[in-house]
Tab-separated table of N, CA and C in Angstrom:
chain	number	residue	atom	x	y	z
A	1	MET	N	0.624	-1.480	0.093
A	1	MET	CA	-0.038	0.407	-0.111
A	1	MET	C	1.316	1.256	-0.035
A	2	ILE	N	1.402	0.980	0.781
A	2	ILE	CA	2.966	2.573	0.800
A	2	ILE	C	3.695	2.299	-0.051
A	3	TYR	N	3.538	1.606	-1.275
A	3	TYR	CA	4.496	1.678	-2.215
A	3	TYR	C	3.466	1.891	-3.212
A	4	GLU	N	2.673	2.066	-3.452
A	4	GLU	CA	1.351	1.875	-4.474
A	4	GLU	C	1.769	3.596	-3.965
A	5	TYR	N	1.415	4.171	-2.795
A	5	TYR	CA	1.184	5.344	-2.794
A	5	TYR	C	2.453	6.384	-2.412
A	6	LEU	N	3.852	5.897	-2.804
A	6	LEU	CA	4.592	6.792	-2.930
A	6	LEU	C	4.913	6.577	-4.280
A	7	LEU	N	4.612	5.702	-4.935
A	7	LEU	CA	4.336	5.785	-6.547
A	7	LEU	C	4.040	6.232	-7.839
A	8	ALA	N	2.779	6.635	-6.872
A	8	ALA	CA	1.196	7.495	-7.914
A	8	ALA	C	1.983	9.152	-7.253
A	9	PHE	N	3.077	9.541	-6.328
A	9	PHE	CA	2.882	10.971	-5.312
A	9	PHE	C	4.010	10.886	-6.996
A	10	TYR	N	4.886	9.833	-6.325
A	10	TYR	CA	6.623	10.795	-7.700
A	10	TYR	C	5.963	10.767	-9.638
A	11	SER	N	4.820	9.397	-9.804
A	11	SER	CA	3.615	10.162	-10.677
A	11	SER	C	3.822	11.558	-10.526
A	12	LEU	N	2.650	11.298	-9.251
A	12	LEU	CA	2.262	12.799	-9.919
A	12	LEU	C	3.509	14.185	-9.981
A	13	SER	N	4.076	14.293	-9.285
A	13	SER	CA	5.107	15.139	-9.194
A	13	SER	C	5.917	15.422	-10.285
A	14	PHE	N	6.354	14.042	-11.197
A	14	PHE	CA	7.230	13.571	-12.464
A	14	PHE	C	5.953	14.619	-13.742
A	15	PHE	N	4.469	14.631	-13.702
A	15	PHE	CA	4.043	14.975	-14.503
A	15	PHE	C	4.048	16.579	-14.134
A	16	SER	N	3.387	16.780	-12.952
A	16	SER	CA	3.191	18.142	-12.857
A	16	SER	C	4.744	19.263	-12.778
A	17	ASP	N	5.844	18.390	-13.117
A	17	ASP	CA	7.161	19.140	-13.175
A	17	ASP	C	7.197	19.133	-15.078
A	18	ASN	N	6.734	18.042	-15.484
A	18	ASN	CA	6.770	18.186	-17.044
A	18	ASN	C	5.922	19.449	-17.659
A	19	VAL	N	4.652	19.123	-16.588
A	19	VAL	CA	3.766	21.095	-16.703
A	19	VAL	C	4.806	22.302	-16.867
A	20	GLU	N	5.095	21.819	-15.441
A	20	GLU	CA	5.339	23.700	-15.266
A	20	GLU	C	6.824	23.728	-15.554
A	21	ARG	N	7.689	22.686	-16.213
A	21	ARG	CA	8.393	22.667	-17.552
A	21	ARG	C	8.290	23.569	-18.716
A	22	SER	N	7.125	22.678	-19.625
A	22	SER	CA	6.407	23.472	-20.640
A	22	SER	C	5.492	24.702	-20.195
A	23	ARG	N	5.404	25.486	-19.586
A	23	ARG	CA	4.943	27.181	-19.525
A	23	ARG	C	6.172	27.380	-19.268
A	24	ARG	N	7.360	27.025	-18.553
A	24	ARG	CA	8.234	28.205	-18.576
A	24	ARG	C	9.057	28.431	-20.349
A	25	VAL	N	8.989	27.320	-21.209
A	25	VAL	CA	9.267	27.334	-22.469
A	25	VAL	C	8.324	28.121	-23.178
A	26	VAL	N	7.406	28.422	-23.577
A	26	VAL	CA	6.769	29.804	-23.240
A	26	VAL	C	7.162	30.891	-22.509
A	27	ASN	N	6.813	31.163	-20.974
A	27	ASN	CA	6.772	32.528	-21.069
A	27	ASN	C	8.591	32.351	-20.469
A	28	ASP	N	9.463	31.546	-20.643
A	28	ASP	CA	10.934	31.986	-21.097
A	28	ASP	C	11.201	32.198	-22.113
A	29	ARG	N	10.199	32.511	-23.008
A	29	ARG	CA	10.866	33.183	-24.572
A	29	ARG	C	9.851	34.688	-24.588
A	30	PRO	N	9.949	35.700	-24.059
A	30	PRO	CA	9.276	36.876	-23.884
A	30	PRO	C	9.388	37.308	-24.956
A	31	ASN	N	10.828	37.084	-25.859
A	31	ASN	CA	10.683	38.281	-27.544
A	31	ASN	C	10.140	37.789	-28.480
A	32	ASP	N	10.370	36.255	-28.683
A	32	ASP	CA	9.363	35.642	-29.571
A	32	ASP	C	8.749	36.635	-30.417
A	33	PRO	N	8.494	37.045	-31.159
A	33	PRO	CA	7.498	37.824	-31.776
A	33	PRO	C	5.772	36.804	-31.932
A	34	ILE	N	4.537	37.313	-31.829
A	34	ILE	CA	3.493	37.783	-31.194
A	34	ILE	C	3.029	37.887	-32.897
A	35	ALA	N	2.197	37.401	-34.157
A	35	ALA	CA	1.916	38.424	-35.039
A	35	ALA	C	1.328	37.787	-36.004
A	36	PHE	N	0.350	38.367	-36.848
A	36	PHE	CA	-0.391	37.322	-37.683
A	36	PHE	C	-0.906	38.097	-38.319
A	37	GLN	N	-1.651	38.365	-40.301
A	37	GLN	CA	-2.380	38.367	-40.991
A	37	GLN	C	-2.753	38.430	-42.345
A	38	ALA	N	-3.728	38.182	-42.028
A	38	ALA	CA	-4.765	37.622	-42.698
A	38	ALA	C	-5.174	37.918	-44.054
A	39	ILE	N	-5.756	37.224	-44.625
A	39	ILE	CA	-6.768	38.049	-45.930
A	39	ILE	C	-7.885	37.259	-46.013
A	40	LEU	N	-8.714	37.111	-47.138
A	40	LEU	CA	-10.055	37.384	-47.296
A	40	LEU	C	-9.662	36.292	-48.545
A	41	GLY	N	-9.300	35.259	-48.347
A	41	GLY	CA	-9.128	34.375	-49.712
A	41	GLY	C	-10.329	34.407	-51.340
A	42	GLY	N	-9.821	34.822	-52.546
A	42	GLY	CA	-10.762	34.694	-53.002
A	42	GLY	C	-10.794	35.733	-53.850
A	43	THR	N	-12.044	35.586	-55.165
A	43	THR	CA	-12.985	37.152	-54.521
A	43	THR	C	-14.029	37.292	-53.710
A	44	LYS	N	-14.510	36.889	-53.279
A	44	LYS	CA	-15.931	37.525	-52.906
A	44	LYS	C	-16.355	36.100	-52.044
A	45	ARG	N	-17.597	36.529	-50.294
A	45	ARG	CA	-17.714	35.901	-50.352
A	45	ARG	C	-19.476	36.259	-50.343
A	46	SER	N	-19.969	35.352	-50.674
A	46	SER	CA	-21.959	35.237	-49.842
A	46	SER	C	-22.369	34.739	-49.080
A	47	ASN	N	-23.681	35.781	-49.186
A	47	ASN	CA	-24.662	35.378	-47.660
A	47	ASN	C	-24.324	34.908	-46.288
A	48	LEU	N	-23.451	35.829	-46.431
A	48	LEU	CA	-22.945	35.377	-44.557
A	48	LEU	C	-24.067	36.046	-43.282
A	49	GLY	N	-24.122	35.444	-42.469
A	49	GLY	CA	-25.157	35.271	-41.786
A	49	GLY	C	-24.527	36.392	-40.555
A	50	ARG	N	-25.337	36.731	-39.915
A	50	ARG	CA	-26.094	36.953	-38.320
A	50	ARG	C	-25.379	36.254	-37.458
A	51	PHE	N	-24.078	36.574	-36.827
A	51	PHE	CA	-23.122	36.231	-36.334
A	51	PHE	C	-22.181	35.456	-36.637
A	52	GLU	N	-22.059	35.134	-37.690
A	52	GLU	CA	-21.983	34.508	-38.176
A	52	GLU	C	-20.227	35.489	-38.139
A	53	ASN	N	-18.758	34.354	-37.726
A	53	ASN	CA	-17.392	34.619	-38.301
A	53	ASN	C	-17.001	34.932	-38.541
A	54	ILE	N	-15.908	35.791	-39.950
A	54	ILE	CA	-15.446	36.124	-41.339
A	54	ILE	C	-14.170	35.117	-41.108
A	55	LYS	N	-14.105	34.705	-41.854
A	55	LYS	CA	-12.758	33.762	-41.295
A	55	LYS	C	-12.005	33.926	-42.904
A	56	TYR	N	-10.709	34.705	-42.075
A	56	TYR	CA	-10.253	35.542	-43.338
A	56	TYR	C	-9.206	34.344	-43.278
A	57	ASP	N	-8.922	33.398	-44.317
A	57	ASP	CA	-8.854	32.093	-44.724
A	57	ASP	C	-7.701	31.878	-45.339
A	58	ASP	N	-7.626	32.886	-46.020
A	58	ASP	CA	-5.517	32.504	-46.580
A	58	ASP	C	-4.086	33.551	-45.661
A	59	VAL	N	-3.482	32.996	-45.015
A	59	VAL	CA	-3.137	33.645	-43.438
A	59	VAL	C	-1.300	33.250	-44.482
A	60	MET	N	-1.187	34.955	-44.175
A	60	MET	CA	0.085	35.669	-44.663
A	60	MET	C	1.008	35.420	-43.970
A	61	PHE	N	0.918	35.336	-42.624
A	61	PHE	CA	2.028	34.998	-41.299
A	61	PHE	C	0.997	34.838	-40.780
A	62	ASN	N	1.987	33.953	-39.633
A	62	ASN	CA	1.195	33.178	-37.833
A	62	ASN	C	2.338	33.008	-37.001
A	63	GLU	N	3.236	34.541	-36.567
A	63	GLU	CA	3.991	34.131	-35.667
A	63	GLU	C	3.513	34.046	-34.400
A	64	GLY	N	3.871	32.384	-33.999
A	64	GLY	CA	3.381	32.439	-32.501
A	64	GLY	C	2.053	31.466	-32.639
A	65	SER	N	1.666	31.677	-33.670
A	65	SER	CA	0.595	30.198	-33.852
A	65	SER	C	-0.529	30.722	-33.320
A	66	GLY	N	-1.058	31.798	-33.301
A	66	GLY	CA	-2.241	32.554	-32.076
A	66	GLY	C	-3.753	32.818	-33.485
A	67	TYR	N	-3.550	32.600	-34.710
A	67	TYR	CA	-4.426	32.913	-35.776
A	67	TYR	C	-4.928	31.564	-35.981
A	68	ASN	N	-6.233	31.138	-36.296
A	68	ASN	CA	-6.811	29.846	-36.641
A	68	ASN	C	-7.606	30.326	-37.738
A	69	ASN	N	-6.847	29.889	-39.315
A	69	ASN	CA	-8.074	30.484	-40.447
A	69	ASN	C	-9.156	29.261	-40.835
A	70	ASN	N	-9.538	28.524	-39.966
A	70	ASN	CA	-10.672	27.512	-40.008
A	70	ASN	C	-12.022	28.037	-38.923
A	71	THR	N	-11.824	29.348	-38.412
A	71	THR	CA	-12.914	29.869	-36.975
A	71	THR	C	-12.825	31.390	-37.412
A	72	GLY	N	-10.779	31.537	-38.151
A	72	GLY	CA	-11.330	33.288	-38.117
A	72	GLY	C	-11.117	33.918	-37.121
A	73	THR	N	-10.431	32.976	-35.265
A	73	THR	CA	-9.959	33.545	-33.860
A	73	THR	C	-8.155	33.123	-34.152
A	74	PHE	N	-8.130	34.449	-33.321
A	74	PHE	CA	-7.100	34.887	-32.624
A	74	PHE	C	-6.890	34.235	-31.283
A	75	THR	N	-6.348	33.468	-30.218
A	75	THR	CA	-6.127	33.487	-29.255
A	75	THR	C	-4.523	33.685	-28.727
A	76	ALA	N	-5.517	34.360	-28.121
A	76	ALA	CA	-3.777	34.714	-27.640
A	76	ALA	C	-2.595	34.030	-26.484
A	77	PRO	N	-1.633	33.710	-27.047
A	77	PRO	CA	-0.512	32.714	-26.329
A	77	PRO	C	0.096	33.273	-25.546
A	78	ARG	N	-0.092	34.515	-25.091
A	78	ARG	CA	0.369	35.033	-23.411
A	78	ARG	C	-0.345	36.033	-22.946
A	79	ASN	N	-0.015	36.733	-21.595
A	79	ASN	CA	-0.453	38.190	-21.602
A	79	ASN	C	0.177	39.542	-22.815
A	80	GLY	N	-0.488	40.409	-22.529
A	80	GLY	CA	-0.449	42.031	-23.180
A	80	GLY	C	-0.872	42.446	-23.143
A	81	VAL	N	-0.387	43.756	-24.109
A	81	VAL	CA	-0.688	44.715	-24.462
A	81	VAL	C	-1.708	44.023	-26.248
A	82	TYR	N	-2.029	43.693	-27.035
A	82	TYR	CA	-2.097	43.492	-27.942
A	82	TYR	C	-2.645	44.881	-28.687
A	83	ILE	N	-2.741	44.285	-30.884
A	83	ILE	CA	-2.999	45.942	-30.676
A	83	ILE	C	-3.609	44.812	-32.531
A	84	PHE	N	-4.809	45.463	-32.130
A	84	PHE	CA	-5.285	44.143	-34.243
A	84	PHE	C	-5.805	45.762	-35.014
A	85	SER	N	-6.370	45.306	-36.435
A	85	SER	CA	-6.680	46.105	-37.314
A	85	SER	C	-7.600	45.173	-37.867
A	86	ALA	N	-8.576	45.277	-38.064
A	86	ALA	CA	-9.416	44.638	-39.598
A	86	ALA	C	-10.031	45.925	-40.654
A	87	ALA	N	-10.501	45.022	-41.336
A	87	ALA	CA	-10.875	45.937	-42.818
A	87	ALA	C	-12.047	45.142	-43.624
A	88	VAL	N	-13.450	45.458	-44.136
A	88	VAL	CA	-13.707	44.727	-44.857
A	88	VAL	C	-14.863	45.187	-45.709
A	89	LEU	N	-14.791	44.942	-47.164
A	89	LEU	CA	-14.789	45.652	-48.083
A	89	LEU	C	-16.547	44.865	-48.873
A	90	THR	N	-17.261	45.899	-48.392
A	90	THR	CA	-19.182	45.441	-48.829
A	90	THR	C	-18.807	44.865	-50.536
A	91	ALA	N	-19.569	44.275	-51.493
A	91	ALA	CA	-19.856	43.333	-52.652
A	91	ALA	C	-21.092	44.178	-53.077
A	92	ASN	N	-21.277	44.783	-54.165
A	92	ASN	CA	-21.928	45.636	-54.871
A	92	ASN	C	-23.260	45.130	-56.100
A	93	ASP	N	-22.867	43.612	-54.868
A	93	ASP	CA	-24.189	42.412	-55.639
A	93	ASP	C	-25.731	42.290	-55.300
A	94	ASN	N	-25.581	42.724	-54.376
A	94	ASN	CA	-27.387	43.364	-53.770
A	94	ASN	C	-26.437	44.407	-52.649
A	95	SER	N	-28.111	44.845	-51.589
A	95	SER	CA	-27.681	46.245	-50.792
A	95	SER	C	-26.872	45.622	-49.491
A	96	SER	N	-25.866	45.389	-50.025
A	96	SER	CA	-25.185	45.191	-48.506
A	96	SER	C	-24.704	46.312	-47.668
A	97	ILE	N	-25.543	46.499	-45.967
A	97	ILE	CA	-25.103	46.931	-45.070
A	97	ILE	C	-24.885	46.251	-43.836
A	98	LEU	N	-24.042	46.203	-44.177
A	98	LEU	CA	-22.507	45.836	-43.114
A	98	LEU	C	-22.240	46.170	-41.545
A	99	TYR	N	-22.483	45.762	-40.815
A	99	TYR	CA	-22.283	45.642	-39.637
A	99	TYR	C	-22.079	43.911	-38.748
A	100	ALA	N	-20.732	44.596	-38.334
A	100	ALA	CA	-19.755	43.923	-37.602
A	100	ALA	C	-19.156	44.100	-36.559
A	101	ASP	N	-18.982	43.171	-35.246
A	101	ASP	CA	-17.573	43.530	-34.182
A	101	ASP	C	-16.948	42.748	-34.152
A	102	LEU	N	-15.784	43.904	-33.649
A	102	LEU	CA	-14.678	43.226	-33.288
A	102	LEU	C	-15.402	42.672	-32.233
A	103	THR	N	-14.604	41.493	-31.633
A	103	THR	CA	-15.392	40.533	-31.040
A	103	THR	C	-14.346	40.452	-30.026
A	104	LYS	N	-13.845	40.150	-28.362
A	104	LYS	CA	-12.917	39.793	-27.920
A	104	LYS	C	-13.950	38.264	-26.434
A	105	ASN	N	-13.672	37.561	-26.603
A	105	ASN	CA	-14.774	36.545	-25.356
A	105	ASN	C	-15.833	36.681	-25.762
A	106	GLY	N	-16.872	36.662	-26.710
A	106	GLY	CA	-18.391	37.136	-27.070
A	106	GLY	C	-18.801	37.788	-26.521
A	107	PHE	N	-17.669	39.324	-26.668
A	107	PHE	CA	-18.993	40.423	-26.531
A	107	PHE	C	-17.733	41.526	-26.965
A	108	ALA	N	-18.566	42.511	-27.469
A	108	ALA	CA	-17.931	43.382	-28.765
A	108	ALA	C	-17.316	44.143	-27.783
A	109	VAL	N	-16.476	44.398	-28.492
A	109	VAL	CA	-14.901	45.918	-27.550
A	109	VAL	C	-15.585	47.009	-29.673
A	110	ALA	N	-15.148	47.116	-30.534
A	110	ALA	CA	-14.845	47.933	-31.285
A	110	ALA	C	-16.367	47.670	-32.454
A	111	ARG	N	-16.940	48.657	-33.480
A	111	ARG	CA	-17.241	48.082	-34.503
A	111	ARG	C	-17.773	48.607	-35.446
A	112	LEU	N	-17.730	48.377	-36.582
A	112	LEU	CA	-17.260	48.157	-38.381
A	112	LEU	C	-18.758	48.794	-38.548
A	113	HIS	N	-19.005	49.385	-39.710
A	113	HIS	CA	-20.256	49.906	-41.039
A	113	HIS	C	-19.680	50.371	-41.747
A	114	ALA	N	-20.897	49.732	-42.768
A	114	ALA	CA	-19.990	50.281	-44.790
A	114	ALA	C	-21.589	49.772	-45.049
A	115	VAL	N	-22.182	50.944	-46.049
A	115	VAL	CA	-22.613	50.650	-46.836
A	115	VAL	C	-22.604	50.990	-48.411
A	116	HIS	N	-22.740	49.994	-48.955
A	116	HIS	CA	-22.751	50.311	-50.485
A	116	HIS	C	-23.412	51.283	-51.272
A	117	ASN	N	-23.557	52.287	-51.931
A	117	ASN	CA	-24.629	53.089	-52.502
A	117	ASN	C	-24.598	53.226	-53.850
A	118	TYR	N	-25.526	52.700	-55.038
A	118	TYR	CA	-25.131	53.046	-56.153
A	118	TYR	C	-25.043	52.333	-57.223
A	119	GLY	N	-24.619	50.658	-56.617
A	119	GLY	CA	-23.598	50.282	-57.055
A	119	GLY	C	-22.648	50.316	-56.654
A	120	TYR	N	-21.818	50.917	-55.742
A	120	TYR	CA	-20.266	51.098	-55.605
A	120	TYR	C	-20.087	50.606	-54.173
A	121	ALA	N	-19.020	49.663	-54.041
A	121	ALA	CA	-18.926	49.071	-52.969
A	121	ALA	C	-17.928	50.025	-51.838
A	122	SER	N	-18.397	49.417	-50.398
A	122	SER	CA	-17.551	50.639	-49.571
A	122	SER	C	-17.381	49.619	-48.568
A	123	GLN	N	-15.937	50.496	-47.931
A	123	GLN	CA	-15.115	49.560	-47.013
A	123	GLN	C	-14.713	50.465	-45.487
A	124	THR	N	-15.128	49.313	-45.486
A	124	THR	CA	-14.623	50.319	-43.314
A	124	THR	C	-13.332	49.515	-43.313
A	125	SER	N	-13.084	49.594	-41.673
A	125	SER	CA	-11.481	49.289	-41.466
A	125	SER	C	-11.835	49.650	-39.952
A	126	ILE	N	-11.038	49.524	-38.763
A	126	ILE	CA	-11.072	49.529	-37.653
A	126	ILE	C	-10.022	49.106	-37.276
A	127	THR	N	-9.357	49.532	-36.133
A	127	THR	CA	-7.453	49.599	-35.710
A	127	THR	C	-8.201	49.201	-34.096
A	128	LEU	N	-8.080	48.591	-32.963
A	128	LEU	CA	-8.253	48.235	-31.690
A	128	LEU	C	-6.536	48.105	-30.755
A	129	VAL	N	-6.307	49.001	-29.430
A	129	VAL	CA	-5.190	47.886	-28.094
A	129	VAL	C	-6.258	47.844	-27.512
A	130	THR	N	-5.523	46.776	-26.731
A	130	THR	CA	-6.712	46.009	-25.919
A	130	THR	C	-5.483	45.349	-24.926
A	131	LYS	N	-6.027	44.484	-23.892
A	131	LYS	CA	-5.055	43.664	-23.205
A	131	LYS	C	-5.644	42.215	-23.276
A	132	LEU	N	-5.221	41.240	-23.236
A	132	LEU	CA	-5.050	40.159	-23.621
A	132	LEU	C	-4.521	39.988	-22.243
A	133	ASP	N	-5.441	38.537	-21.776
A	133	ASP	CA	-5.358	37.228	-20.947
A	133	ASP	C	-4.559	36.326	-22.194
A	134	GLN	N	-3.883	35.034	-21.421
A	134	GLN	CA	-3.941	34.096	-22.104
A	134	GLN	C	-4.693	33.197	-22.464
A	135	GLY	N	-5.662	32.917	-24.235
A	135	GLY	CA	-6.626	32.446	-23.925
A	135	GLY	C	-7.548	33.195	-24.488
A	136	ASP	N	-7.259	34.890	-24.243
A	136	ASP	CA	-8.154	35.436	-24.749
A	136	ASP	C	-8.726	34.549	-26.008
A	137	GLU	N	-9.616	35.067	-26.721
A	137	GLU	CA	-9.924	35.750	-28.100
A	137	GLU	C	-10.567	36.041	-28.580
A	138	ILE	N	-10.233	36.849	-29.833
A	138	ILE	CA	-10.317	37.876	-30.639
A	138	ILE	C	-11.098	37.840	-32.042
A	139	TYR	N	-12.183	38.041	-32.734
A	139	TYR	CA	-12.484	37.790	-34.189
A	139	TYR	C	-13.726	38.642	-34.588
A	140	VAL	N	-13.054	38.980	-35.916
A	140	VAL	CA	-14.454	40.306	-36.718
A	140	VAL	C	-16.090	38.709	-37.075
A	141	ARG	N	-17.097	39.827	-36.582
A	141	ARG	CA	-18.579	39.191	-36.423
A	141	ARG	C	-19.633	39.239	-36.881
A	142	ILE	N	-19.473	39.263	-38.017
A	142	ILE	CA	-21.466	40.231	-38.362
A	142	ILE	C	-22.369	40.222	-37.163
A	143	SER	N	-22.925	41.139	-36.848
A	143	SER	CA	-23.659	41.549	-36.406
A	143	SER	C	-25.016	41.517	-36.173
A	144	GLY	N	-25.382	42.930	-37.025
A	144	GLY	CA	-26.389	43.343	-37.522
A	144	GLY	C	-26.795	42.771	-38.863
A	145	SER	N	-26.241	42.300	-39.301
A	145	SER	CA	-26.814	42.238	-41.272
A	145	SER	C	-27.111	40.874	-41.458
A	146	GLU	N	-27.364	40.454	-42.206
A	146	GLU	CA	-28.250	39.643	-43.039
A	146	GLU	C	-28.023	39.429	-44.727
A	147	ASN	N	-27.724	37.887	-45.162
A	147	ASN	CA	-27.815	38.049	-46.411
A	147	ASN	C	-26.205	39.363	-47.083
A	148	VAL	N	-24.965	38.576	-46.061
A	148	VAL	CA	-24.411	40.480	-46.549
A	148	VAL	C	-22.965	39.183	-47.519
A	149	SER	N	-22.450	40.507	-48.489
A	149	SER	CA	-21.311	40.099	-49.524
A	149	SER	C	-20.256	40.712	-48.971
A	150	ILE	N	-19.202	39.526	-48.573
A	150	ILE	CA	-17.899	40.824	-49.328
A	150	ILE	C	-16.986	40.473	-49.597
A	151	TRP	N	-16.189	41.283	-50.374
A	151	TRP	CA	-14.204	40.929	-51.115
A	151	TRP	C	-13.587	40.550	-50.439
A	152	GLY	N	-12.934	39.542	-51.209
A	152	GLY	CA	-11.737	38.962	-50.799
A	152	GLY	C	-10.263	40.640	-51.202
A	153	GLU	N	-9.486	39.430	-51.930
A	153	GLU	CA	-8.574	39.329	-52.979
A	153	GLU	C	-7.990	40.862	-52.421
A	154	LYS	N	-7.759	40.625	-50.627
A	154	LYS	CA	-7.179	41.613	-50.448
A	154	LYS	C	-7.667	42.582	-50.080
A	155	TYR	N	-8.960	43.325	-50.387
A	155	TYR	CA	-9.675	44.377	-49.992
A	155	TYR	C	-10.191	44.052	-48.444
A	156	SER	N	-10.418	43.163	-47.735
A	156	SER	CA	-10.594	42.656	-46.890
A	156	SER	C	-9.704	41.731	-45.969
A	157	PHE	N	-9.286	42.510	-44.495
A	157	PHE	CA	-8.000	41.941	-43.975
A	157	PHE	C	-8.249	41.870	-42.168
A	158	PHE	N	-7.206	40.955	-42.065
A	158	PHE	CA	-7.188	40.656	-40.313
A	158	PHE	C	-5.987	40.728	-39.863
A	159	SER	N	-5.348	41.910	-38.702
A	159	SER	CA	-4.441	41.891	-38.552
A	159	SER	C	-3.917	41.978	-36.960
A	160	GLY	N	-3.345	40.993	-36.629
A	160	GLY	CA	-2.595	41.962	-35.207
A	160	GLY	C	-1.361	41.251	-33.748
A	161	ALA	N	-0.825	41.700	-33.471
A	161	ALA	CA	0.502	41.628	-32.940
A	161	ALA	C	-0.015	42.358	-31.120
A	162	LEU	N	1.537	41.214	-30.268
A	162	LEU	CA	1.375	41.779	-28.994
A	162	LEU	C	2.724	42.892	-29.662
A	163	VAL	N	1.927	43.705	-29.313
A	163	VAL	CA	2.967	45.399	-28.457
A	163	VAL	C	3.834	45.389	-27.437
A	164	HIS	N	3.270	44.203	-25.762
A	164	HIS	CA	3.400	44.428	-24.617
A	164	HIS	C	3.165	43.684	-23.856
A	165	ASN	N	4.817	42.928	-24.005
A	165	ASN	CA	4.589	41.255	-23.236
A	165	ASN	C	4.612	41.728	-21.550
A	166	LEU	N	3.356	41.361	-21.052
A	166	LEU	CA	2.683	41.321	-19.671
A	166	LEU	C	3.040	40.310	-18.732
A	167	ASP	N	4.106	38.976	-19.265
A	167	ASP	CA	4.514	38.065	-18.891
A	167	ASP	C	5.648	37.726	-18.285
A	168	ALA	N	6.410	39.131	-18.735
A	168	ALA	CA	8.110	39.282	-18.760
A	168	ALA	C	8.015	40.077	-17.271
């Protein structure tokens, strides 16, 4: 019985040490960059609906691996102050009125709005500086629109970077 207890204790201790070492590997490299840029690939996306994430699928770079192009979500790899920019160009093939949010953990922290008039597309953009804790998520989400069409071809993009590491 004592042998089993000691074996369990040492196994748990070994596991805890490895987890702590893994955490230190990330935090011991505070100067490694965290930055990404992704664009909306192809010509355009049609029929985007309310509360749908815009999935900027063509990743130009993703230092620190925080951006997921399948979901359009950036997840903060470490605590810090980050800067984000997003742009969207509405398509001129329907009455696109765009309402979108730059969303942090499910809550709007900034808004985008664009209306195209008389057959011309309209572009909107936003830049935000915010504090994120490790694991916080940021994404661009359609908020008050239905059946929205937006242009790709580098007109619509999402980017971000860590500007001040709070783990150091």
